[in-house]
PDB file of N, CA, C and O in Angstrom:
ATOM      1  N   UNK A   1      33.945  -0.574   2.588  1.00 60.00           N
ATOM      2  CA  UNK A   1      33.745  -0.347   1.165  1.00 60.00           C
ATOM      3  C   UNK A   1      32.262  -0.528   0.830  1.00 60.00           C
ATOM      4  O   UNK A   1      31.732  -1.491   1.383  1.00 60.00           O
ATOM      5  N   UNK A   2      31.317   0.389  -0.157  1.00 74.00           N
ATOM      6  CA  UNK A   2      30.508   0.343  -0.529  1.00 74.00           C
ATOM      7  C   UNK A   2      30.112  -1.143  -1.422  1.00 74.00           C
ATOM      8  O   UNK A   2      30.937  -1.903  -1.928  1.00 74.00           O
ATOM      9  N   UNK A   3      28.389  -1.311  -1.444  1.00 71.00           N
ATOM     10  CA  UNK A   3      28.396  -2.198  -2.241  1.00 71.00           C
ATOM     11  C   UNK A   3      28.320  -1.496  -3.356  1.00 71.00           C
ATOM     12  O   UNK A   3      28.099  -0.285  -3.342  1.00 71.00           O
ATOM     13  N   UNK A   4      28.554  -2.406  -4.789  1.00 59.00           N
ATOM     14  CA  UNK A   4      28.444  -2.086  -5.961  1.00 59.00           C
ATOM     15  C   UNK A   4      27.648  -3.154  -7.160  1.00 59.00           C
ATOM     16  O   UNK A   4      27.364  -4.351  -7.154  1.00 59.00           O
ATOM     17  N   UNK A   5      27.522  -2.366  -7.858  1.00 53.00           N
ATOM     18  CA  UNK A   5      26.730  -3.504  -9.123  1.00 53.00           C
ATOM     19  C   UNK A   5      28.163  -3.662 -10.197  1.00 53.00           C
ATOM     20  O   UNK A   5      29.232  -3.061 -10.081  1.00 53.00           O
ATOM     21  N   UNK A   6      27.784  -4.634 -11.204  1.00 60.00           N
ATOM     22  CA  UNK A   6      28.392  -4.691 -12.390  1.00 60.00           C
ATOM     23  C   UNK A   6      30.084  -5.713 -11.740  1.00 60.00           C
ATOM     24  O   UNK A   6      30.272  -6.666 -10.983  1.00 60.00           O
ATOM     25  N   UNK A   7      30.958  -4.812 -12.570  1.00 63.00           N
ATOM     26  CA  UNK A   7      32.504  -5.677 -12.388  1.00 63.00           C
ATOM     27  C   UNK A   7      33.589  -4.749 -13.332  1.00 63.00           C
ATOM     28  O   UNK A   7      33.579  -4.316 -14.485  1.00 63.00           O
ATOM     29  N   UNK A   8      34.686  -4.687 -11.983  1.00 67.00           N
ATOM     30  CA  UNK A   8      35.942  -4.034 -12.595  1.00 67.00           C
ATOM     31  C   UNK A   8      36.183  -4.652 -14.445  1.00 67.00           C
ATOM     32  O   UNK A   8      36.485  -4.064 -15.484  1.00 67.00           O
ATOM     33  N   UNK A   9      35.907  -5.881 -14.158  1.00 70.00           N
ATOM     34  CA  UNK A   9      36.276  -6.567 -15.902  1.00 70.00           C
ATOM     35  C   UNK A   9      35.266  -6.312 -16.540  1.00 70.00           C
ATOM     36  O   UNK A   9      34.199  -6.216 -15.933  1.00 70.00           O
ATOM     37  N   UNK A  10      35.326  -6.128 -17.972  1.00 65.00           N
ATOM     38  CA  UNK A  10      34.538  -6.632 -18.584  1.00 65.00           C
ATOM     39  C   UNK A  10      33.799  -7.328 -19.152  1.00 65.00           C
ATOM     40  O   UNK A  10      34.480  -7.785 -20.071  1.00 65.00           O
ATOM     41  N   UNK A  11      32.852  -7.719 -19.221  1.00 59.00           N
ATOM     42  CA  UNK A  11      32.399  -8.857 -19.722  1.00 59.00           C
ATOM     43  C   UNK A  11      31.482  -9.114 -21.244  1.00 59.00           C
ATOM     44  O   UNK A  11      30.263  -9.264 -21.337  1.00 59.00           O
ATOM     45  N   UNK A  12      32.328  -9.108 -22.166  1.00 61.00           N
ATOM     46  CA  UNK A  12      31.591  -8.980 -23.365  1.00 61.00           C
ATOM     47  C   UNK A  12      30.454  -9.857 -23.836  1.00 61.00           C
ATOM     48  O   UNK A  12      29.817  -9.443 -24.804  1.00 61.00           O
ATOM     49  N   UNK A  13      30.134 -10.926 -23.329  1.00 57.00           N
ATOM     50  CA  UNK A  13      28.872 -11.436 -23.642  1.00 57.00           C
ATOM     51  C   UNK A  13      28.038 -11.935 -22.319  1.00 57.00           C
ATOM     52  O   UNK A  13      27.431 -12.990 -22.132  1.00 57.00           O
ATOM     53  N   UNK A  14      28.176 -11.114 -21.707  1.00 54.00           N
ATOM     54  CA  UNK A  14      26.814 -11.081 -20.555  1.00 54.00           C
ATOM     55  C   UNK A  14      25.840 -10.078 -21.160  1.00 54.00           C
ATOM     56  O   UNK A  14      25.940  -9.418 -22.194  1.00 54.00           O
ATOM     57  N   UNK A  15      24.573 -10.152 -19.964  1.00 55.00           N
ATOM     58  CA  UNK A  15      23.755  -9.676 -19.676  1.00 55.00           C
ATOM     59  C   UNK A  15      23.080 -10.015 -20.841  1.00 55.00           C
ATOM     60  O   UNK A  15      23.168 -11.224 -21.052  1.00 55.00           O
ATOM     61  N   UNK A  16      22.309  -9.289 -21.851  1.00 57.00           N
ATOM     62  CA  UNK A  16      21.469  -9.456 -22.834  1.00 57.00           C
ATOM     63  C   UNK A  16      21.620 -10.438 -23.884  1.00 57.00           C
ATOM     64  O   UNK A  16      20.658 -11.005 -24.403  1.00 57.00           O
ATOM     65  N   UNK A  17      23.084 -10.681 -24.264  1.00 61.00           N
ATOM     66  CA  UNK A  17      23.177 -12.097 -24.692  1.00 61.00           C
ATOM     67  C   UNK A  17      23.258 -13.179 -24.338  1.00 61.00           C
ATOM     68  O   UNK A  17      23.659 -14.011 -25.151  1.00 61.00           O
ATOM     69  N   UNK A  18      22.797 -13.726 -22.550  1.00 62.00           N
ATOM     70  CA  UNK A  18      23.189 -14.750 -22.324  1.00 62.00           C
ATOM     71  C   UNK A  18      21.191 -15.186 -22.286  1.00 62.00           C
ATOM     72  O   UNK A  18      20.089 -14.698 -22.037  1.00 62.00           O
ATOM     73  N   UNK A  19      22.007 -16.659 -22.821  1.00 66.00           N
ATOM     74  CA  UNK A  19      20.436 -17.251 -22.922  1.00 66.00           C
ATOM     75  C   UNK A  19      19.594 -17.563 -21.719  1.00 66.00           C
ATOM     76  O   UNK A  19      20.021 -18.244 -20.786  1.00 66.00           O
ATOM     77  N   UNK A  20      18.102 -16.927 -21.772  1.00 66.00           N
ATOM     78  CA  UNK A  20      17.469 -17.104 -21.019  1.00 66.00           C
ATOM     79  C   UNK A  20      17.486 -18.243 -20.089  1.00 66.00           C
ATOM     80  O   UNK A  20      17.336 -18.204 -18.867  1.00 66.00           O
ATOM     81  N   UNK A  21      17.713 -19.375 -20.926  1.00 64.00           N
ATOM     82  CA  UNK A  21      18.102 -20.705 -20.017  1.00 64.00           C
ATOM     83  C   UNK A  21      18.656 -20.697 -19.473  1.00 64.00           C
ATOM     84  O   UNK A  21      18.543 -21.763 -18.867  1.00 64.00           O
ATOM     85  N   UNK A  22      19.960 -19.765 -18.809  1.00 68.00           N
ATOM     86  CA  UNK A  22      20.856 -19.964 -18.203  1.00 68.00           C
ATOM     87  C   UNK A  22      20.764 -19.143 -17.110  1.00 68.00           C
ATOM     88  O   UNK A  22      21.285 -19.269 -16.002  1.00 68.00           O
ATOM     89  N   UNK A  23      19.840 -18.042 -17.663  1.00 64.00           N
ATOM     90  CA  UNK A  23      19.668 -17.462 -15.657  1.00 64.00           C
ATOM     91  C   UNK A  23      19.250 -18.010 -14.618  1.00 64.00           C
ATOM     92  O   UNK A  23      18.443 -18.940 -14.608  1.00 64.00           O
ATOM     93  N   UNK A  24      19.790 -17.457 -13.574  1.00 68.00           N
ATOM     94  CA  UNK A  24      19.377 -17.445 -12.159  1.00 68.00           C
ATOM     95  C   UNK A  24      18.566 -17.938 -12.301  1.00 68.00           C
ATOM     96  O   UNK A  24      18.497 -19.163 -12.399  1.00 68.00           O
ATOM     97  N   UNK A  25      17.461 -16.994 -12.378  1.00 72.00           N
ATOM     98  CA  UNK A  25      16.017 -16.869 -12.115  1.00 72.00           C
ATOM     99  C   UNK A  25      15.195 -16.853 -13.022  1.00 72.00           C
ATOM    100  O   UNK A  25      14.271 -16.044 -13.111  1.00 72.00           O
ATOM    101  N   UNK A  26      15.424 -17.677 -13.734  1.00 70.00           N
ATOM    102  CA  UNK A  26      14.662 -17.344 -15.338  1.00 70.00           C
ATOM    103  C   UNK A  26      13.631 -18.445 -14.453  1.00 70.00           C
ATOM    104  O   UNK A  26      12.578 -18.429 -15.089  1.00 70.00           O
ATOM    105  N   UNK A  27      13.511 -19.147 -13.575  1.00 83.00           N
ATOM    106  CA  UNK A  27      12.034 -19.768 -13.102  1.00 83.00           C
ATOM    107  C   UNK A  27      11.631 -19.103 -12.238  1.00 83.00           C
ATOM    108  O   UNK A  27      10.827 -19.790 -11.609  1.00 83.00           O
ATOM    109  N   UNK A  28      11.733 -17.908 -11.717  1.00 89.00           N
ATOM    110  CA  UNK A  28      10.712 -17.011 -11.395  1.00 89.00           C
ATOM    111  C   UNK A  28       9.470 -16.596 -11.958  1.00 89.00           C
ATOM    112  O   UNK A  28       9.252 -16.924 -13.125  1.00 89.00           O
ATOM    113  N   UNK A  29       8.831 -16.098 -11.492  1.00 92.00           N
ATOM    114  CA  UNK A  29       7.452 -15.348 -12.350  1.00 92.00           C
ATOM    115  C   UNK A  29       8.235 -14.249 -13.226  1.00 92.00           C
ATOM    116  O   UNK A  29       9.321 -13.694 -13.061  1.00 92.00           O
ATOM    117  N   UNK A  30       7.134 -14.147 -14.339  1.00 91.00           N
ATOM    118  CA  UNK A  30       8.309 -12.873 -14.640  1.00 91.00           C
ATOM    119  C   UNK A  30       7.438 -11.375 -14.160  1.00 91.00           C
ATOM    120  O   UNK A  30       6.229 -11.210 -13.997  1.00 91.00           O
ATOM    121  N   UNK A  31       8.164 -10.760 -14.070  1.00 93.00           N
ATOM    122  CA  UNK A  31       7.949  -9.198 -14.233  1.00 93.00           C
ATOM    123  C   UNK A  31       6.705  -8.613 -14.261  1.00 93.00           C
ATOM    124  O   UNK A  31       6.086  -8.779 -15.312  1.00 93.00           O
ATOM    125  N   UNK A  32       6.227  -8.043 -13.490  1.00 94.00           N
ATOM    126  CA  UNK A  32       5.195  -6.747 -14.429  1.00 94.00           C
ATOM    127  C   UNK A  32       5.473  -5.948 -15.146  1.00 94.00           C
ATOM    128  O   UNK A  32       4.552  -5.182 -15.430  1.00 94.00           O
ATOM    129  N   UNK A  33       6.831  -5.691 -15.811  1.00 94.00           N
ATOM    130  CA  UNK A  33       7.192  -4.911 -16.515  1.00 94.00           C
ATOM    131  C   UNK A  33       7.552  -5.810 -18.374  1.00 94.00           C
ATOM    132  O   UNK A  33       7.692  -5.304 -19.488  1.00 94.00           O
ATOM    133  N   UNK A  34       7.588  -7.540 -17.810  1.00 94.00           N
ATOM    134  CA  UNK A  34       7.698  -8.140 -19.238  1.00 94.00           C
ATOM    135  C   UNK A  34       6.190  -8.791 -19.496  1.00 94.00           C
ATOM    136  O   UNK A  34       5.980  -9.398 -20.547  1.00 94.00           O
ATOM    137  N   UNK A  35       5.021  -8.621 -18.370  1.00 94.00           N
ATOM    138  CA  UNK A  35       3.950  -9.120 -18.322  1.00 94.00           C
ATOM    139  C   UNK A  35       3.716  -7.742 -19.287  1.00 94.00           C
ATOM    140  O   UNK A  35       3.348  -7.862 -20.455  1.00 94.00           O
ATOM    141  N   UNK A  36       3.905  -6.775 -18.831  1.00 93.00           N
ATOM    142  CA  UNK A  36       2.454  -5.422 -19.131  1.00 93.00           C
ATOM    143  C   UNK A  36       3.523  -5.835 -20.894  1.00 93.00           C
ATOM    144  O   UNK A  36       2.829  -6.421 -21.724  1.00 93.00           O
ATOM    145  N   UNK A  37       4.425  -5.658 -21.166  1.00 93.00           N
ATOM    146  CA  UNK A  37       5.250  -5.632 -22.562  1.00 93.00           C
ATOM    147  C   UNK A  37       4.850  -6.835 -23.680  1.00 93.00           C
ATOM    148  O   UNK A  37       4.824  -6.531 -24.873  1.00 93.00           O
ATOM    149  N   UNK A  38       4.464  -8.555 -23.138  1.00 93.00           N
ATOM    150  CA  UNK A  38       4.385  -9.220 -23.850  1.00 93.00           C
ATOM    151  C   UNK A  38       2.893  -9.071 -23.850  1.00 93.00           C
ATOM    152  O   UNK A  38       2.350  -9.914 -24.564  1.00 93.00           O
ATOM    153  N   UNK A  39       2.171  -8.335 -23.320  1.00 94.00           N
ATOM    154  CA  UNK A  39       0.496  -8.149 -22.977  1.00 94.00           C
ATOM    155  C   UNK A  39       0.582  -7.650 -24.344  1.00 94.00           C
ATOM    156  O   UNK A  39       0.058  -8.407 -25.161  1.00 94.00           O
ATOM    157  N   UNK A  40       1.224  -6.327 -24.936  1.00 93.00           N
ATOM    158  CA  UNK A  40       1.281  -5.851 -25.455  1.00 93.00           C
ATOM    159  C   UNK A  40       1.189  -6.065 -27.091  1.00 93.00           C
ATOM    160  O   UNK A  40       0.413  -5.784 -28.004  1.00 93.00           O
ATOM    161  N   UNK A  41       2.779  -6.904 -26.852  1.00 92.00           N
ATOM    162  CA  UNK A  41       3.364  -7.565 -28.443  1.00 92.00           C
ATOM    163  C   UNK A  41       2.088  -8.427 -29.076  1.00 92.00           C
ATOM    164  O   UNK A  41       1.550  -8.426 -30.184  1.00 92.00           O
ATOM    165  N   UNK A  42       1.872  -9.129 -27.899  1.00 92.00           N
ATOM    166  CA  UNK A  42       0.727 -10.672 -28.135  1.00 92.00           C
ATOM    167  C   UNK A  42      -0.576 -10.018 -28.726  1.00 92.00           C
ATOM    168  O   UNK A  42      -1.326 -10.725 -29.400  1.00 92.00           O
ATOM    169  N   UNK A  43      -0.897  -8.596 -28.483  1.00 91.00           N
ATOM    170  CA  UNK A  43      -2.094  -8.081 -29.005  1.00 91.00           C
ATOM    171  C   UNK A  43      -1.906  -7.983 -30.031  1.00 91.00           C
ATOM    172  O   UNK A  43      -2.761  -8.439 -30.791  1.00 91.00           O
ATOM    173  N   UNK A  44      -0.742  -7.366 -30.582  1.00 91.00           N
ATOM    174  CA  UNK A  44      -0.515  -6.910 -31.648  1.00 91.00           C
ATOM    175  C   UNK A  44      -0.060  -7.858 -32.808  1.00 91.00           C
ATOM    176  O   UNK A  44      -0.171  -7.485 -33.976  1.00 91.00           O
ATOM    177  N   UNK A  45       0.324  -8.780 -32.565  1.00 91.00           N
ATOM    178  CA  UNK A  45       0.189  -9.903 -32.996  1.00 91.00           C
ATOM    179  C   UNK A  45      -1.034 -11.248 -33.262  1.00 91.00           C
ATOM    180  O   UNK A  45      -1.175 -12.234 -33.986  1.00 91.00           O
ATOM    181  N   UNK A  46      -1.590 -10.688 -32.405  1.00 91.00           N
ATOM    182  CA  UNK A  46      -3.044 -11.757 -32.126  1.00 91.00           C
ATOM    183  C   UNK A  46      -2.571 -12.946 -31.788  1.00 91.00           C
ATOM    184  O   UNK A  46      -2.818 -13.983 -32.404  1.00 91.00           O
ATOM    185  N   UNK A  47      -1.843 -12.851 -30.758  1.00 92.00           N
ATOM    186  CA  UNK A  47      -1.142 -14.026 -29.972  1.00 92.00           C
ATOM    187  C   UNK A  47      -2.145 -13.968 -28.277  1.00 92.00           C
ATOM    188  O   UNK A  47      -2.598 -13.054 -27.589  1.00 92.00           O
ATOM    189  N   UNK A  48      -2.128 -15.387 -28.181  1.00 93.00           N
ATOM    190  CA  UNK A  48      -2.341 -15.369 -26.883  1.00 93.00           C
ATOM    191  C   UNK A  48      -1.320 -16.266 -25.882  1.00 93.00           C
ATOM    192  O   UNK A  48      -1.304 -17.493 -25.985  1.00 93.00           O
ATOM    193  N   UNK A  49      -0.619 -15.684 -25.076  1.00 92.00           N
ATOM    194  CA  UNK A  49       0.305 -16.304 -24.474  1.00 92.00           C
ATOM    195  C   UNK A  49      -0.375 -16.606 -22.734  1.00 92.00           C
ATOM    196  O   UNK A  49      -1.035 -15.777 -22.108  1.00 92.00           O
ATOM    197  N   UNK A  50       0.024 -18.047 -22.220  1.00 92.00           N
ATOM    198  CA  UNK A  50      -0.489 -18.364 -21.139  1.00 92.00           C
ATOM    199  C   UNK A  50       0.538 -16.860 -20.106  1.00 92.00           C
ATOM    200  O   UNK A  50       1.660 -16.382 -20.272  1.00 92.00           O
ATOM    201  N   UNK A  51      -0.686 -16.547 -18.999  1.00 93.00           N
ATOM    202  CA  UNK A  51      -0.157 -15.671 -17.837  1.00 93.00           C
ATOM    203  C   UNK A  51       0.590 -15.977 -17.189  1.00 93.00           C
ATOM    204  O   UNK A  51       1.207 -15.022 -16.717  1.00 93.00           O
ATOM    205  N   UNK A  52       1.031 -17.266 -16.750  1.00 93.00           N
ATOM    206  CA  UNK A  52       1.481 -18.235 -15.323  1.00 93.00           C
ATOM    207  C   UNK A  52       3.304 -18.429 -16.097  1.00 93.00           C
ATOM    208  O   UNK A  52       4.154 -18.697 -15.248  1.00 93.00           O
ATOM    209  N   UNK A  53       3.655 -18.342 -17.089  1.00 93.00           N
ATOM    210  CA  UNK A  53       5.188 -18.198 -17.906  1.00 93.00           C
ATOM    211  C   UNK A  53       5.535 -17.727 -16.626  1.00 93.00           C
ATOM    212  O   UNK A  53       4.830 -17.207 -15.761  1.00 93.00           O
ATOM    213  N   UNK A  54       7.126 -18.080 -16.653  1.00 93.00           N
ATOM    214  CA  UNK A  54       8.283 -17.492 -16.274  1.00 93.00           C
ATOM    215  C   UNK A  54       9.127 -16.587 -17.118  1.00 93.00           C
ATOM    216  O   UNK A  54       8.966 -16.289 -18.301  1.00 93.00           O
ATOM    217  N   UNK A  55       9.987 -16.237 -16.343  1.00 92.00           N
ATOM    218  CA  UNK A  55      10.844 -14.996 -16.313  1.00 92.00           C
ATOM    219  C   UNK A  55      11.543 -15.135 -18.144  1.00 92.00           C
ATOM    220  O   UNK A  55      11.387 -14.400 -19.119  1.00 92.00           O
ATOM    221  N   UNK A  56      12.352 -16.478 -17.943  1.00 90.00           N
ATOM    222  CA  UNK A  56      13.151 -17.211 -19.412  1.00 90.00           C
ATOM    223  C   UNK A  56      11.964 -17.253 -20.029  1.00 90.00           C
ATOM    224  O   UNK A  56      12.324 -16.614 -21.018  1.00 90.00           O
ATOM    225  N   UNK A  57      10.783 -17.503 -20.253  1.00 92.00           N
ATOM    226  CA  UNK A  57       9.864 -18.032 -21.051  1.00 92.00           C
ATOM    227  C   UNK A  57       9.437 -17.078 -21.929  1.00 92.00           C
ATOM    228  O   UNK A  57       9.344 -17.181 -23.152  1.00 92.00           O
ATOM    229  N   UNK A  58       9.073 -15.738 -20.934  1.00 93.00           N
ATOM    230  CA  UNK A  58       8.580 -14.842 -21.016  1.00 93.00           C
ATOM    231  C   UNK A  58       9.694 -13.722 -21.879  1.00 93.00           C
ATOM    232  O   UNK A  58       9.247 -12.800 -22.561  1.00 93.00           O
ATOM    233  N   UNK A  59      11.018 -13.951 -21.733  1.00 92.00           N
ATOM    234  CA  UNK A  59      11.789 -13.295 -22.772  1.00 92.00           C
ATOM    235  C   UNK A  59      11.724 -14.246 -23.963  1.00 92.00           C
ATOM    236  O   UNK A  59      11.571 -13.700 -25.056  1.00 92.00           O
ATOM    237  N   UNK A  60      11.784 -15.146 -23.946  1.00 92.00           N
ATOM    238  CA  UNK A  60      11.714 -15.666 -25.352  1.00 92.00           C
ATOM    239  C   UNK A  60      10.544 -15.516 -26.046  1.00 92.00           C
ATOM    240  O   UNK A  60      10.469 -15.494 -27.275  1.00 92.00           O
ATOM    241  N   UNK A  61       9.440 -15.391 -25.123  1.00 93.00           N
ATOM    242  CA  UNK A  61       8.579 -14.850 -26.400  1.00 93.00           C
ATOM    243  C   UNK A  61       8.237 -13.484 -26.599  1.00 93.00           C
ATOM    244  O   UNK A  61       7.275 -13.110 -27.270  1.00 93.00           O
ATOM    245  N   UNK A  62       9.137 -12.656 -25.934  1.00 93.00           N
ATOM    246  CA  UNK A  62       9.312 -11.537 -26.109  1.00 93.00           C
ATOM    247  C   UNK A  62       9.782 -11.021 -27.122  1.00 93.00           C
ATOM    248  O   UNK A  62       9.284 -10.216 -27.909  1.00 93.00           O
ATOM    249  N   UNK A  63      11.182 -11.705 -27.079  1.00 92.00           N
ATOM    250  CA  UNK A  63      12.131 -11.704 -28.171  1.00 92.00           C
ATOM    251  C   UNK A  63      11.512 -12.393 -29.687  1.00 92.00           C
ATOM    252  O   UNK A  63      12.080 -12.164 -30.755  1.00 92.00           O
ATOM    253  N   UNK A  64      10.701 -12.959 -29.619  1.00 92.00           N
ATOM    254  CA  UNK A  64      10.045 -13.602 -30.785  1.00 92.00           C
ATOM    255  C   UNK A  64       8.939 -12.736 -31.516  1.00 92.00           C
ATOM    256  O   UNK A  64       8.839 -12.743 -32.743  1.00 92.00           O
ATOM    257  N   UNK A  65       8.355 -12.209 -30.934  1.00 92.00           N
ATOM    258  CA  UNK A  65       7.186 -11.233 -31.084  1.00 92.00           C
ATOM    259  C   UNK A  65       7.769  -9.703 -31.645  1.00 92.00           C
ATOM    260  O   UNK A  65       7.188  -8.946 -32.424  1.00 92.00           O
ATOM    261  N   UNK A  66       9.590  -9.437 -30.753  1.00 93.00           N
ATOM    262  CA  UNK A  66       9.799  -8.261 -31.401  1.00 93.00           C
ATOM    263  C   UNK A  66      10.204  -8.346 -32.930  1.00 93.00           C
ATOM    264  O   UNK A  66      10.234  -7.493 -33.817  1.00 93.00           O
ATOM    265  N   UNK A  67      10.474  -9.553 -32.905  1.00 90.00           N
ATOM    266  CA  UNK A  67      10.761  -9.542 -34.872  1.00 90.00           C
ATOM    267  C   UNK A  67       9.979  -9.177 -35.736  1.00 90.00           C
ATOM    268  O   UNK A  67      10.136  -8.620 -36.822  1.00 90.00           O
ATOM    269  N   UNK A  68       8.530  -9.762 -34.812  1.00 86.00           N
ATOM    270  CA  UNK A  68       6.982  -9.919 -35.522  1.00 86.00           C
ATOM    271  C   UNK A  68       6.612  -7.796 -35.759  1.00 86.00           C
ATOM    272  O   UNK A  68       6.241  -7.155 -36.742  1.00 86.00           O
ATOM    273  N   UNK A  69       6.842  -7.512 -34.802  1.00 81.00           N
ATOM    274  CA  UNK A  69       6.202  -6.272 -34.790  1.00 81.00           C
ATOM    275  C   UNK A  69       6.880  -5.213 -35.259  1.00 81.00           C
ATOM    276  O   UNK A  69       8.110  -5.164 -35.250  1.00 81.00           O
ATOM    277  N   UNK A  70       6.196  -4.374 -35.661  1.00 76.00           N
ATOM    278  CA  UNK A  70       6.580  -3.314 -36.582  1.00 76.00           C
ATOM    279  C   UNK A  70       7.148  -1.772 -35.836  1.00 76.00           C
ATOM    280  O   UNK A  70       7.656  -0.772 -36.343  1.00 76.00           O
ATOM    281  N   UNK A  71       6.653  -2.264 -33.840  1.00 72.00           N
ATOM    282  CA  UNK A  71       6.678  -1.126 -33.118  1.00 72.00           C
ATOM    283  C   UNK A  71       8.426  -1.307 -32.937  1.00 72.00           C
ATOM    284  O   UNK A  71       9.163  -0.321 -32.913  1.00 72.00           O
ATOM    285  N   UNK A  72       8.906  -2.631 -32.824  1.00 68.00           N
ATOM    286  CA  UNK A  72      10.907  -2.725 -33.061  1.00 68.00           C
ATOM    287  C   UNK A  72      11.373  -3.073 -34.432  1.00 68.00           C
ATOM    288  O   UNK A  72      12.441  -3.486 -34.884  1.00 68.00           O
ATOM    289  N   UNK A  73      10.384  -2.812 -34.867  1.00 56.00           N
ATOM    290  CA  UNK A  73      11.367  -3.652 -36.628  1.00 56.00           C
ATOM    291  C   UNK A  73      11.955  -2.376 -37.393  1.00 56.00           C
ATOM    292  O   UNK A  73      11.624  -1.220 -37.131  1.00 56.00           O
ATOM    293  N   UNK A  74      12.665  -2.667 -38.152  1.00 55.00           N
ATOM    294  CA  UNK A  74      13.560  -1.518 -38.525  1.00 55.00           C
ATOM    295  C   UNK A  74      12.317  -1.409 -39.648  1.00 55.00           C
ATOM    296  O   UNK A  74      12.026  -2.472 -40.197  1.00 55.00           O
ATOM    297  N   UNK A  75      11.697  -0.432 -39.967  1.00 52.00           N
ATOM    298  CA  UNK A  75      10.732  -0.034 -41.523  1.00 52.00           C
ATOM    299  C   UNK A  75      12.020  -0.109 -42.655  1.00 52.00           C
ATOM    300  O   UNK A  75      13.071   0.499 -42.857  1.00 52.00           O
ATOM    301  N   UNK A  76      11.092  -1.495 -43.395  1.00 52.00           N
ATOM    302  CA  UNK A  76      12.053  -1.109 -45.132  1.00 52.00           C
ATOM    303  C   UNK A  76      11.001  -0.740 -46.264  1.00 52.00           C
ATOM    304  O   UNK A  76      11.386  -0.471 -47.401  1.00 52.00           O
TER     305      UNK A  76
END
């Protein structure tokens, strides 16, 4: 049998709602893909966030910054 991702069940509050604290690997480095993204937010914000964050760290202030910015905020 092949390998596979995901699960026959469903799982209604995984993946994007589970708190950063609780991953795996949320003490990994994070990403070049949430590095080049919070590079981003933090400009636009005039934030400066330390480089050396982890994976959990690095979504939470991800997630904090998208409230801030106008490039995910819903326009009212």
């Amino acid at each position: 049998m092949a390998d596979t991702l995901g699960s026959p069940n469903p799982e209604p509050n995984s993946g994007i709602n589970r708190d950063p604290e609780d991953w795996v690997t949320g003490d990994e480095p994070m990403t070049a893909a949430q590095r080049s993204y919070l590079d981003t937010l933090a400009r636009e914000a005039g934030e400066e966030i330390p480089a050396d964050i982890n994976k959990a760290e690095a979504s939470e202030h991800i997630d904090r910054l998208q409230k801030k910015s106008s490039r995910v905020s819903d326009p009212e």
